[in-house]
PDB file of C-alpha atoms in Angstrom:
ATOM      1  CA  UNK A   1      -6.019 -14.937   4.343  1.00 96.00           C
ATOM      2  CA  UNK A   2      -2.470 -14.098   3.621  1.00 98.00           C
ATOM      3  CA  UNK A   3      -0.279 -11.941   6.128  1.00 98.00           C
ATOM      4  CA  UNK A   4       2.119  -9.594   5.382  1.00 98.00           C
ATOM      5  CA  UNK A   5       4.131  -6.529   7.633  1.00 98.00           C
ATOM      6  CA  UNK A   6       4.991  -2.729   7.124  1.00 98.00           C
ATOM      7  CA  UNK A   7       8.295  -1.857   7.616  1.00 98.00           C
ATOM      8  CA  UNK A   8       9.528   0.868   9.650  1.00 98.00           C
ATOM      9  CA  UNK A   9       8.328   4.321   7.721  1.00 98.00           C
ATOM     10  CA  UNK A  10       7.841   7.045   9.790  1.00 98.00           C
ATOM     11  CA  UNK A  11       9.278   8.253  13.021  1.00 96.00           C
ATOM     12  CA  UNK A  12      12.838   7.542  14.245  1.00 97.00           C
ATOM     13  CA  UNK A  13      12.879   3.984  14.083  1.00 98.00           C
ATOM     14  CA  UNK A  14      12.168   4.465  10.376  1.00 98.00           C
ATOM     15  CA  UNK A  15      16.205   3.649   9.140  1.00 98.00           C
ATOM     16  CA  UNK A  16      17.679   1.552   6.630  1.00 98.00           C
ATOM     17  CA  UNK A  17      19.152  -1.061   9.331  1.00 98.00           C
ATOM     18  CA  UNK A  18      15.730  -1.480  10.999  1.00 98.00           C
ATOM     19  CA  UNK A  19      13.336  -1.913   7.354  1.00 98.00           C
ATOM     20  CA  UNK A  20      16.120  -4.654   6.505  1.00 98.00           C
ATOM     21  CA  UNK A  21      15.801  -6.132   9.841  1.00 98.00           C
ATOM     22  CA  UNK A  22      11.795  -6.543   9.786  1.00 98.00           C
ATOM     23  CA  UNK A  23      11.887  -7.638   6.335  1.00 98.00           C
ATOM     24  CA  UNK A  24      14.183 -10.208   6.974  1.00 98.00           C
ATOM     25  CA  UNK A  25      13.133 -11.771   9.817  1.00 98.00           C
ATOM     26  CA  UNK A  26       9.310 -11.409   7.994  1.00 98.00           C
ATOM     27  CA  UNK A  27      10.371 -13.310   5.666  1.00 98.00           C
ATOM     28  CA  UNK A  28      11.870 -15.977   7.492  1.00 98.00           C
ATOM     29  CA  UNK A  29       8.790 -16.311   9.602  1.00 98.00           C
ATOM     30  CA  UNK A  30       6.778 -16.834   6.380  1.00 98.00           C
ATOM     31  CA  UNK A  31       5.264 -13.841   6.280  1.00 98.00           C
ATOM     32  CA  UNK A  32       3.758 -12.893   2.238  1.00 98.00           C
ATOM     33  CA  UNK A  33       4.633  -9.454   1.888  1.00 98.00           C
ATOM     34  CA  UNK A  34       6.331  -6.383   3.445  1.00 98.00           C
ATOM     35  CA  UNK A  35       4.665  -2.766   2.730  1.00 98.00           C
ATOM     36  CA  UNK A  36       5.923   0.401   2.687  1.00 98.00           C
ATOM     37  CA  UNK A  37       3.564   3.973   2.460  1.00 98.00           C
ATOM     38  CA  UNK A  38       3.910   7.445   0.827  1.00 98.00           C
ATOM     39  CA  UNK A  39       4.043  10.937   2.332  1.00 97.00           C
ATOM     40  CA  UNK A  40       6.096  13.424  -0.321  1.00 96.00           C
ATOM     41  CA  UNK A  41       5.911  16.717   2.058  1.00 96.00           C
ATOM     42  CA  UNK A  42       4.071  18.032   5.240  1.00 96.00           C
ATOM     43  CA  UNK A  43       2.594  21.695   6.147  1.00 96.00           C
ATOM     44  CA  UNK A  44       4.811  23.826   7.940  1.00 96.00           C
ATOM     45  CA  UNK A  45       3.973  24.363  11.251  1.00 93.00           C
ATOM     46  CA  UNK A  46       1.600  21.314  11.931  1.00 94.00           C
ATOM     47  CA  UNK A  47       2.312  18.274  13.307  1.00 94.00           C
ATOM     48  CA  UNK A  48       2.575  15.553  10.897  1.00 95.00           C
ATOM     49  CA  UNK A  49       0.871  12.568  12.861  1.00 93.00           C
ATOM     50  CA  UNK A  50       2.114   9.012  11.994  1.00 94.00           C
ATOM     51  CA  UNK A  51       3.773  10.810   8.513  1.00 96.00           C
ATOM     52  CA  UNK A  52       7.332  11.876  10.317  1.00 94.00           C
ATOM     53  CA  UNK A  53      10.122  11.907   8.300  1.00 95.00           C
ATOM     54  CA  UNK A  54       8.718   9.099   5.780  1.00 98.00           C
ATOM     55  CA  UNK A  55      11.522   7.675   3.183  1.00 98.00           C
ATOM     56  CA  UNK A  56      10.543   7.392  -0.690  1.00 98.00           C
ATOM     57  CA  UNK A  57       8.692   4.148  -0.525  1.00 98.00           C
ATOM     58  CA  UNK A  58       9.750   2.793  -4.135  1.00 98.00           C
ATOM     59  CA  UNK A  59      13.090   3.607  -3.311  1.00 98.00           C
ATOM     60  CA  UNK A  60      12.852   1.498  -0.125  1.00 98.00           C
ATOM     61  CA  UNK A  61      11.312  -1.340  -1.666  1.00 98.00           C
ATOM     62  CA  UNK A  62      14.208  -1.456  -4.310  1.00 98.00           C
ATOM     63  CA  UNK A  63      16.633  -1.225  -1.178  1.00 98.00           C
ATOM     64  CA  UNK A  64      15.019  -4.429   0.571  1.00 98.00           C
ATOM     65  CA  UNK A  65      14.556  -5.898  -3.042  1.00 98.00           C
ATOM     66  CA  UNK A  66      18.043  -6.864  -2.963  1.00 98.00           C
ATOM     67  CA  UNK A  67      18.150  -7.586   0.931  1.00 98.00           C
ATOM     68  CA  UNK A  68      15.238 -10.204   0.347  1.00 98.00           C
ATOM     69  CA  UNK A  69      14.197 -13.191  -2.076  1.00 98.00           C
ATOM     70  CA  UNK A  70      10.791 -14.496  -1.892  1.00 98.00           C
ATOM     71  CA  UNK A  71       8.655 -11.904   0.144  1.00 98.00           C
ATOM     72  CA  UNK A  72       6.625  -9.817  -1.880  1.00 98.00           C
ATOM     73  CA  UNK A  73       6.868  -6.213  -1.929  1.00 98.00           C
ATOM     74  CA  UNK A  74       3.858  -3.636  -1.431  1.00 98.00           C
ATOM     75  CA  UNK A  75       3.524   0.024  -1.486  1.00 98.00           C
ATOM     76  CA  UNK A  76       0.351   1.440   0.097  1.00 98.00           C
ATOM     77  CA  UNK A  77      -0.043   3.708  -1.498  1.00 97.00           C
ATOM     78  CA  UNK A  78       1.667   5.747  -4.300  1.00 98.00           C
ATOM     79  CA  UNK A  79      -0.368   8.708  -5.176  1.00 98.00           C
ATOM     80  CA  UNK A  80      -1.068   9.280  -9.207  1.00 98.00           C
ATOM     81  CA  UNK A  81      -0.907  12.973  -9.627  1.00 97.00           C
ATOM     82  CA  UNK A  82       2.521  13.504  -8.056  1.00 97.00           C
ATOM     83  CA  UNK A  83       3.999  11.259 -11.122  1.00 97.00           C
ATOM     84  CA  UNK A  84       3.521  11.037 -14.891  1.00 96.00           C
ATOM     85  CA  UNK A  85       2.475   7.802 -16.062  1.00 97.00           C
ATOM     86  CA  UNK A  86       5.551   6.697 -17.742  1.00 98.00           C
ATOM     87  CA  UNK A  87       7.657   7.812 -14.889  1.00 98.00           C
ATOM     88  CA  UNK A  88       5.770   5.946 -12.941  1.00 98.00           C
ATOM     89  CA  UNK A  89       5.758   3.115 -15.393  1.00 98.00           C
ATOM     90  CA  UNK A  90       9.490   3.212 -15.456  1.00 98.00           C
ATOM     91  CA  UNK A  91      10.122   3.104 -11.657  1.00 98.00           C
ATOM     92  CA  UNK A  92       7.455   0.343 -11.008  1.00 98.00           C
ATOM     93  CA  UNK A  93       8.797  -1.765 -13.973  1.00 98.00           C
ATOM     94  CA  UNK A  94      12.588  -1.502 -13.050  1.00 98.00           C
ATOM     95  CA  UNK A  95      11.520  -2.177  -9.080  1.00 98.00           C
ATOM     96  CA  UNK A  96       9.489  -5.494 -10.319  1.00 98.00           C
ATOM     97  CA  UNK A  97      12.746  -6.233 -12.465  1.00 98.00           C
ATOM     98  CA  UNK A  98      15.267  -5.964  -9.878  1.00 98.00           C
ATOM     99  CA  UNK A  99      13.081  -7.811  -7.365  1.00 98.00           C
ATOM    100  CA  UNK A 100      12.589 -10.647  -9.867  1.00 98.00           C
ATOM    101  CA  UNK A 101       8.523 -10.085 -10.053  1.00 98.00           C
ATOM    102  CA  UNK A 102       7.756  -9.112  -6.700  1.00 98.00           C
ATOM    103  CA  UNK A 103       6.057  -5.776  -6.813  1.00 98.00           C
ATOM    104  CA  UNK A 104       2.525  -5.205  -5.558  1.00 98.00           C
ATOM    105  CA  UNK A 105       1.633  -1.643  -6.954  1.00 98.00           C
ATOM    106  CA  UNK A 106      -0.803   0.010  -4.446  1.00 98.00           C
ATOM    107  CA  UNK A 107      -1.980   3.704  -6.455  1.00 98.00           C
ATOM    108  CA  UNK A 108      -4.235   6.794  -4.814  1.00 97.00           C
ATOM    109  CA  UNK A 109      -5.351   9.737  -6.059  1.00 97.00           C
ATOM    110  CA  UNK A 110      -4.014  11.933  -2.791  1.00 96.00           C
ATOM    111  CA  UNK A 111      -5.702  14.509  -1.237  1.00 94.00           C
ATOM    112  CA  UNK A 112      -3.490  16.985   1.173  1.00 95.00           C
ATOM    113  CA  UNK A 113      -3.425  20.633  -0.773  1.00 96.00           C
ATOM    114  CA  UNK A 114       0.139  21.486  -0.232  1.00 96.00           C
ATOM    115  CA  UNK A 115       1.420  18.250  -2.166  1.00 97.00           C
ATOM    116  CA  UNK A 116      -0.531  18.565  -5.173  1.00 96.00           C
ATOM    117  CA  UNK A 117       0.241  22.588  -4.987  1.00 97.00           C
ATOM    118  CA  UNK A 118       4.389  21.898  -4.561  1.00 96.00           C
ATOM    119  CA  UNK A 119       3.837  19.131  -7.510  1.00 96.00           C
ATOM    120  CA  UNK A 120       2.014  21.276  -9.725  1.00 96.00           C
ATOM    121  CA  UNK A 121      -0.623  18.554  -9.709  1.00 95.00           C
ATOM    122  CA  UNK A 122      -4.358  19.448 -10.310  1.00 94.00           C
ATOM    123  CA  UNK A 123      -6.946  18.102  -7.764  1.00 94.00           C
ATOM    124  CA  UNK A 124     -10.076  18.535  -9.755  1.00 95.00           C
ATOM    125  CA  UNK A 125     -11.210  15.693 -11.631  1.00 95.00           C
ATOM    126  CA  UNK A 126      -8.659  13.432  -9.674  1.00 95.00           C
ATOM    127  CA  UNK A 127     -10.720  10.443 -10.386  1.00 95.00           C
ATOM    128  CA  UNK A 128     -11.037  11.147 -14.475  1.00 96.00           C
ATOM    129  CA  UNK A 129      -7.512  11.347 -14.721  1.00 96.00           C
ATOM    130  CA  UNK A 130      -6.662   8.403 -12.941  1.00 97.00           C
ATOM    131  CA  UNK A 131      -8.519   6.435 -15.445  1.00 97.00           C
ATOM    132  CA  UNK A 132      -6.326   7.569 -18.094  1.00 97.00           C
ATOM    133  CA  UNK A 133      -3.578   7.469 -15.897  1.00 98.00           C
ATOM    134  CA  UNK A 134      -3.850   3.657 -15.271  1.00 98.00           C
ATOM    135  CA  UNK A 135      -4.160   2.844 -19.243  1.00 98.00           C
ATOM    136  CA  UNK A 136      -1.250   4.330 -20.089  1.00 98.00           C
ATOM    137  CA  UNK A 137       0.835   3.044 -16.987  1.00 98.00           C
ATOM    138  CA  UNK A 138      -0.750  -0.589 -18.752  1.00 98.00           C
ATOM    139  CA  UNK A 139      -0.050   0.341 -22.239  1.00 98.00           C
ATOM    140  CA  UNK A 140       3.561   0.968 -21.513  1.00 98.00           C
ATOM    141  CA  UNK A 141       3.931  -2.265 -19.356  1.00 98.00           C
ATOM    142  CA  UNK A 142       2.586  -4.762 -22.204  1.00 97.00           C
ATOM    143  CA  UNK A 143       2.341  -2.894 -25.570  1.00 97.00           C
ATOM    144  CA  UNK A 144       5.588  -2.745 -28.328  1.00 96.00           C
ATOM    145  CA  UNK A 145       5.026   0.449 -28.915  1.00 97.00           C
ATOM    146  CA  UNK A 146       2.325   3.102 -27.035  1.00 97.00           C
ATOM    147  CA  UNK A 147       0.290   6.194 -28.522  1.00 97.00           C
ATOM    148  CA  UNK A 148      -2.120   7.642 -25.939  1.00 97.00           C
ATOM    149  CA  UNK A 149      -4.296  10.625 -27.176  1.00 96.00           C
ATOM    150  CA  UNK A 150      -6.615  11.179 -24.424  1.00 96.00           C
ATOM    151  CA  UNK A 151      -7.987  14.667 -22.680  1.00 96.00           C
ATOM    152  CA  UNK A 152      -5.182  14.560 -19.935  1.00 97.00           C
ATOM    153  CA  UNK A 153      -2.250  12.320 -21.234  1.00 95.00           C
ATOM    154  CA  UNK A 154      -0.970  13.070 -24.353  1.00 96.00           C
ATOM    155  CA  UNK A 155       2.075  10.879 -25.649  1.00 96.00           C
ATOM    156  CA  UNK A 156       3.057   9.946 -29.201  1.00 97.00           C
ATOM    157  CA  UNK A 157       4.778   7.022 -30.500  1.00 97.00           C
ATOM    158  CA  UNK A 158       6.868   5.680 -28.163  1.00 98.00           C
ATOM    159  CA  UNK A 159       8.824   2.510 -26.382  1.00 97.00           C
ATOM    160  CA  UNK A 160       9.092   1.181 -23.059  1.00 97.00           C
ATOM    161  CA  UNK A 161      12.124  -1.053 -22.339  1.00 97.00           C
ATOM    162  CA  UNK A 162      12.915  -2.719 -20.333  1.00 98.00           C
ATOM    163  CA  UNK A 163       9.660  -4.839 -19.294  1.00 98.00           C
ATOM    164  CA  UNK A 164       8.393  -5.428 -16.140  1.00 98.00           C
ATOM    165  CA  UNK A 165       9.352  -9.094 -15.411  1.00 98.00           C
ATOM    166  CA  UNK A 166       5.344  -9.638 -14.144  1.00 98.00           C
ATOM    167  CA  UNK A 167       3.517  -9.891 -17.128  1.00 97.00           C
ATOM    168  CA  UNK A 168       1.290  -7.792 -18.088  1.00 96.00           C
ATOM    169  CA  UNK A 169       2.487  -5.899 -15.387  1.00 97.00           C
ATOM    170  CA  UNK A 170       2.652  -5.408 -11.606  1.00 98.00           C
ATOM    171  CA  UNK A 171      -0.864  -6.331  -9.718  1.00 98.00           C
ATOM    172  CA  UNK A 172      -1.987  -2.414  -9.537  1.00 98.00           C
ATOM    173  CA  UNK A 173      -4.672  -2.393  -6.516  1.00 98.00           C
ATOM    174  CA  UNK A 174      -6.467   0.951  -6.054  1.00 98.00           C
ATOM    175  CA  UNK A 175      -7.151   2.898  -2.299  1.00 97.00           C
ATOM    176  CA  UNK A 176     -10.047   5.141  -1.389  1.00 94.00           C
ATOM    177  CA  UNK A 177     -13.147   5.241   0.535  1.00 94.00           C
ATOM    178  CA  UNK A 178     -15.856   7.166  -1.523  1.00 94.00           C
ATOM    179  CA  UNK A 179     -18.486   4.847  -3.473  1.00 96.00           C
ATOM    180  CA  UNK A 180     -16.912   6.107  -6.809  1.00 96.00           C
ATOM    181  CA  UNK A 181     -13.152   4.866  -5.767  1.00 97.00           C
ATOM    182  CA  UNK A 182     -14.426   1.743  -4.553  1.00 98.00           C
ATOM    183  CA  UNK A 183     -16.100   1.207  -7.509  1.00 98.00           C
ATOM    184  CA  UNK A 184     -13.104   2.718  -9.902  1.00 98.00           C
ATOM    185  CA  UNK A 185     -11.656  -0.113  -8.026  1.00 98.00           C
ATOM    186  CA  UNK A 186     -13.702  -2.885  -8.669  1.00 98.00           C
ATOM    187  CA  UNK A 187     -13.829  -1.784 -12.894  1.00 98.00           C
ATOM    188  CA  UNK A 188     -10.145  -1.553 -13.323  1.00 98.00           C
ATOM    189  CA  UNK A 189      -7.915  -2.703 -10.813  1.00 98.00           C
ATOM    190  CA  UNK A 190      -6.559  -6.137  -9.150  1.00 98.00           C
ATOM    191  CA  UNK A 191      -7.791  -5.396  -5.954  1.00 98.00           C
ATOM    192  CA  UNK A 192      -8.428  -2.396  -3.497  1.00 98.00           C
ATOM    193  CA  UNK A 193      -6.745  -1.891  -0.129  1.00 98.00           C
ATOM    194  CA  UNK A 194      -8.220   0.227   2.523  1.00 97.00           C
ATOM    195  CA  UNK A 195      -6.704   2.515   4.577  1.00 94.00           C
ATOM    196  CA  UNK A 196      -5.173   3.110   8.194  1.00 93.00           C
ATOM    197  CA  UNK A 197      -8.210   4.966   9.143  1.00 91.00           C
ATOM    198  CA  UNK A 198     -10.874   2.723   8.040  1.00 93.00           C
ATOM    199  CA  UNK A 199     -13.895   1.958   9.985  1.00 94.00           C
ATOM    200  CA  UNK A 200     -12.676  -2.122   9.481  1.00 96.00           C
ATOM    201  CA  UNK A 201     -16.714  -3.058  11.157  1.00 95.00           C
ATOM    202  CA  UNK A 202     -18.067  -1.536   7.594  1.00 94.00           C
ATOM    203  CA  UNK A 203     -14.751  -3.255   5.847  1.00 96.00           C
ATOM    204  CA  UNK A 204     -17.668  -5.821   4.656  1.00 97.00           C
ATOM    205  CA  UNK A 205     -19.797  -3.228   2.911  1.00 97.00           C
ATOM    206  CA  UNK A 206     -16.888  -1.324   1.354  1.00 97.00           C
ATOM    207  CA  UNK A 207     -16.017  -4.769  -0.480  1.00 98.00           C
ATOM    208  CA  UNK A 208     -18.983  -5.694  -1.452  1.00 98.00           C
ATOM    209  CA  UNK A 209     -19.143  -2.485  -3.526  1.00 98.00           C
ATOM    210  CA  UNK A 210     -16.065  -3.805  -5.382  1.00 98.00           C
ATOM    211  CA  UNK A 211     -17.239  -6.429  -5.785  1.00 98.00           C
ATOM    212  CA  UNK A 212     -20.729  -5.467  -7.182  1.00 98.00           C
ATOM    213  CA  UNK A 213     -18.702  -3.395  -9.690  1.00 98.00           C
ATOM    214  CA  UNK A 214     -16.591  -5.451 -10.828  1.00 98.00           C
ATOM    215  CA  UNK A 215     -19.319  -7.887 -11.786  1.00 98.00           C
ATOM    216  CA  UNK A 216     -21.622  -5.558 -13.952  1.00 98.00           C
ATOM    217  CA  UNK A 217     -18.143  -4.463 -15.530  1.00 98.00           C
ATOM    218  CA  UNK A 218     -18.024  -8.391 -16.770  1.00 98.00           C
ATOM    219  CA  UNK A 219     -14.830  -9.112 -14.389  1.00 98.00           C
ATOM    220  CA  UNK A 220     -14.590 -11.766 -12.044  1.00 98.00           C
ATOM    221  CA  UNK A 221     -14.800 -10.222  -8.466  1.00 98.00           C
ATOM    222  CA  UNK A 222     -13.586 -13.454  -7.310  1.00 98.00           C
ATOM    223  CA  UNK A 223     -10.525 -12.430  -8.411  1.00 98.00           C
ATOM    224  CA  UNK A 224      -9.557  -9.377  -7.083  1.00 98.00           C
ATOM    225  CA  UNK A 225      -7.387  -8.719  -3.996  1.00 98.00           C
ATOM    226  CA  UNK A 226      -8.653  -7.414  -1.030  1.00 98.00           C
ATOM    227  CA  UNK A 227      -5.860  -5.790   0.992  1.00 98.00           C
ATOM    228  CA  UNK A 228      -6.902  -4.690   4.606  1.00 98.00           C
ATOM    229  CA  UNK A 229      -3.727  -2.269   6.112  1.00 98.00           C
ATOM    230  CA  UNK A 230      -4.155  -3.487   9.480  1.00 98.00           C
ATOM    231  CA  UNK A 231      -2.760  -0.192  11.534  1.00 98.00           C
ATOM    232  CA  UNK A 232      -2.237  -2.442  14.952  1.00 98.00           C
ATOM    233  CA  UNK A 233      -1.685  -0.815  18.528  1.00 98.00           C
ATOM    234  CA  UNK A 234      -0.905  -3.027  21.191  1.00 98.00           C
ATOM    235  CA  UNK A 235      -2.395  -2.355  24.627  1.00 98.00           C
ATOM    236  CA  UNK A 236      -3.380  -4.008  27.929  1.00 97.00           C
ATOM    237  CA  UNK A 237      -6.083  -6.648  27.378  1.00 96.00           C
ATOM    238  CA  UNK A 238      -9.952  -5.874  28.443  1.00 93.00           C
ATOM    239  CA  UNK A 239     -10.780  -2.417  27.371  1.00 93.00           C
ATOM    240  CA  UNK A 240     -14.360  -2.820  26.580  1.00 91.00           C
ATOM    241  CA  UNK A 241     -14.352   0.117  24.162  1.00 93.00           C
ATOM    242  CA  UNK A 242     -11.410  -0.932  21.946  1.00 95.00           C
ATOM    243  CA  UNK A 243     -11.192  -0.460  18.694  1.00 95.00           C
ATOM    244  CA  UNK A 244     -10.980  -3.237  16.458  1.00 97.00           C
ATOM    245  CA  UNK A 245      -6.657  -4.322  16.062  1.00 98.00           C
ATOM    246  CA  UNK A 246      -5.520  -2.318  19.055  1.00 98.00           C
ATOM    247  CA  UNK A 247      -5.265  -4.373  22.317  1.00 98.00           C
ATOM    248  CA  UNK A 248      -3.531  -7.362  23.422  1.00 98.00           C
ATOM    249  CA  UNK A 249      -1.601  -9.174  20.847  1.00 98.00           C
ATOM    250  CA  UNK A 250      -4.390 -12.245  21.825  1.00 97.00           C
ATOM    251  CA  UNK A 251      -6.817  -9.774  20.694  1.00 98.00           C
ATOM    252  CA  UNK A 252      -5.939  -8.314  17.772  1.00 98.00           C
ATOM    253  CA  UNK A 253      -5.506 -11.952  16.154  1.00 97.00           C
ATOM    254  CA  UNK A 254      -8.970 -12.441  17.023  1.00 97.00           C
ATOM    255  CA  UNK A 255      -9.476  -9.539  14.929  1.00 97.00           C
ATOM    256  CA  UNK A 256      -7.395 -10.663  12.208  1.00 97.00           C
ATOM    257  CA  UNK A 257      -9.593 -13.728  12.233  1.00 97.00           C
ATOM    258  CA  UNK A 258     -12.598 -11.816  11.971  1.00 97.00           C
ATOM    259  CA  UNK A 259     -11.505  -9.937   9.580  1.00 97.00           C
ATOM    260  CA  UNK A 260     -10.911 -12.697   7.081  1.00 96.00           C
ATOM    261  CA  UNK A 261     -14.406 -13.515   7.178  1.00 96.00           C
ATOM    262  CA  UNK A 262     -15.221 -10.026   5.986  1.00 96.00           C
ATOM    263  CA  UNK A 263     -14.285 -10.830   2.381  1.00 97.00           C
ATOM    264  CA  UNK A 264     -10.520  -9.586   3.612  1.00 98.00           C
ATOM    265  CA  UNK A 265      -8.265 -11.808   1.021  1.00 98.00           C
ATOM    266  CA  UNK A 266      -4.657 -10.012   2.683  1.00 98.00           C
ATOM    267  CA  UNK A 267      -4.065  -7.864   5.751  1.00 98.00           C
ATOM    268  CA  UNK A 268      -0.533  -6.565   6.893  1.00 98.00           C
ATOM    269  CA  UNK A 269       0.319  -5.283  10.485  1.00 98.00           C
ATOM    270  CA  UNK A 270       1.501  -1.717  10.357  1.00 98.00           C
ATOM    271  CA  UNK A 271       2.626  -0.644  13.400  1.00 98.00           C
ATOM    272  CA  UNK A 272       3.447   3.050  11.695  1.00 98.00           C
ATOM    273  CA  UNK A 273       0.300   4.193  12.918  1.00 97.00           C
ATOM    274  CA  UNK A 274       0.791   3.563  16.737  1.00 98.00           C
ATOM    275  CA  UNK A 275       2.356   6.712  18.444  1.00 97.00           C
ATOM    276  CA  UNK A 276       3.629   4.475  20.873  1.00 97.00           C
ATOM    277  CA  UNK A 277       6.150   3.347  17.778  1.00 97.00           C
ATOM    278  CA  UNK A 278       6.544   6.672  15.991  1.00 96.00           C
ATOM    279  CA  UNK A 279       5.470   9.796  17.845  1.00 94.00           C
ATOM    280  CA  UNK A 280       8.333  12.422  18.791  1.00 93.00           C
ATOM    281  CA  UNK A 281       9.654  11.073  21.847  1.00 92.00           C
ATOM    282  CA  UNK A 282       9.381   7.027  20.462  1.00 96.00           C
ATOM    283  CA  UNK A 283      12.695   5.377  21.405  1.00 97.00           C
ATOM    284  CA  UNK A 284      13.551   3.514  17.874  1.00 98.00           C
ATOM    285  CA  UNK A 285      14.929   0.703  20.107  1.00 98.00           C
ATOM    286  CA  UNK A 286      11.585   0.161  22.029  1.00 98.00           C
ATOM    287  CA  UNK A 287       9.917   0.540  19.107  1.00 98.00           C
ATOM    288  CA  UNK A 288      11.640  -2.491  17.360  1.00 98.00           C
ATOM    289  CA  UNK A 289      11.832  -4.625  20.364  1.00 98.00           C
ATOM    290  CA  UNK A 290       7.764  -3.926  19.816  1.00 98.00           C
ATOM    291  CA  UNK A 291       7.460  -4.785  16.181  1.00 98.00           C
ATOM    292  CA  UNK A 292       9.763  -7.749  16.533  1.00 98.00           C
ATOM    293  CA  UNK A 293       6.958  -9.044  19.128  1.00 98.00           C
ATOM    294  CA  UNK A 294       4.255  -8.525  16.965  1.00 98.00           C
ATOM    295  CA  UNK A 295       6.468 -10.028  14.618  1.00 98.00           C
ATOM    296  CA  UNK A 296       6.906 -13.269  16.221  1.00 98.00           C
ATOM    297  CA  UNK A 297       3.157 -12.907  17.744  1.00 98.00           C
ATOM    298  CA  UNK A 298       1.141 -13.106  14.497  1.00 98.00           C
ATOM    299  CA  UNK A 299       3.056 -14.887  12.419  1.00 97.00           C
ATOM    300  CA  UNK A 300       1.167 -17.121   9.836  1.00 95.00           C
ATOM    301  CA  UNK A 301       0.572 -20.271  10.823  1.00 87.00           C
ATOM    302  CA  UNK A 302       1.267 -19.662  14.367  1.00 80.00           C
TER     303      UNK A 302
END
């Protein structure tokens, strides 16, 4: 199973300086990949959880693009209806360019009210447009020249230059939980990745559903990617209720280990999820002393 790490995102450790920092020493330490994650706008009034003050997370992957070499770079994930497809297409294929082929391409279909409401996005039928949403992000990846006529994307002849140097495109691996996602996933993606709330003890069943569709759709499920965000919270050892990747850092490899014999293919540590790292009164510093820990502590082939 490969490894990778989430840079800093959210909270007040979440700064240019410290994203370059973890990526840098994650890739010296062999790590595969470095993640980033999406949240375009909060509620007024509420608190926003783990999603405080979150950067553009293609924009930070294009900034550590050019501050890296050989580490892949992930976004977890980029939600469909806040884009148009060849926006989208245009971004992702510019970031894989300027990386040199590095892009992993994580997509959702959202689901807080107030973003798709400030994007002018439509939730209904989230799913059926994300189907046509993905074959024209493909088209304009690999064809010479793209007409879509379908009953939510409408575009006539066109060209999109340049290409993205991964060919036919960047890996595109699909989130969400519900049966229909997972098996959305399993038809027409690369892989699915799960989220920082998943129940990882029915991680196995989730897959298998993938998997399952992705065979009667005449693809190879052998192939796909299976991406576990591993949303990690160090704690003293010997809680006998802990969940599954929070306690010591003994523990939650353990867990890691166990979770590659669930069918998990790649797993990153996010520590964005930990309040410890990112709630309101996190000091940044503490927080990356933490991280560079972990870091060091679950590095592959330790």
């Amino acid at each position: 199973m490969r490894i990778g790490f989430a840079v800093p995102m959210s909270g007040s450790w979440a700064t240019p300086r410290n994203q370059e920092r973890i990526a840098r020493r994650a890739e010296e330490l062999g790590y595969h990949s470095v993640w980033t994650l999406q949240r375009l706008l909060n509620p007024a009034g509420e608190d926003p959880g783990p999603y405080r003050a979150v950067p553009d997370p293609l924009i930070t992957l294009a900034y550590l693009a050019g501050r890296t070499s050989r580490i892949r770079l992930g976004v977890a994930v980029v939600n469909m209806p806040f884009y148009s497809p060849p926006l989208l297409a245009k971004a992702a294929a510019t970031l894989d360019r300027v990386s040199g082929g590095r892009l992993d391409l994580g997509l959702g279909l959202g689901w807080m009210p107030e973003e798709f409401a400030a994007t002018g996005a439509a939730m209904r039928r989230r799913g059926e447009r994300a189907e046509e949403f993905l074959a024209v992000l493909r088209a304009l990846w690999s064809e010479e020249s793209v007409a879509f006529d379908g009953e939510f994307h409408r575009i006539p002849p066109v060209r999109m230059e340049p290409k993205p140097v991964q060919r036919p495109g960047p890996p595109v691996l699909l989130g969400g939980t519900a049966a229909p996602a997972l098996r959305r996933a399993g038809r027409l993606a690369d892989g699915w990745i799960s989220s920082s709330r998943a129940d990882l003890d029915t991680l196995a069943d989730q897959i298998g559903i993938v998997r399952a569709a992705a065979e009667e759709a005449g693809r190879d499920p052998d192939a796909l990617r299976f991406v576990c965000r591993g949303a990690v919270r160090v704690r003293p050892a010997g809680d006998a209720d802990r969940r599954r990747l929070t306690g010591s850092l003994d523990e939650i490899a353990d867990d890691i280990a166990w979770l590659a014999a669930q069918g998990v293919t790649e797993l990153f540590v996010d520590l964005n999820f930990d309040p410890e790292i990112t709630g309101a009164g996190a000091d940044p510093a503490a927080s990356m002393e933490r991280a560079e820990q972990v870091l060091e502590a679950l590095r592959p082939g330790r």
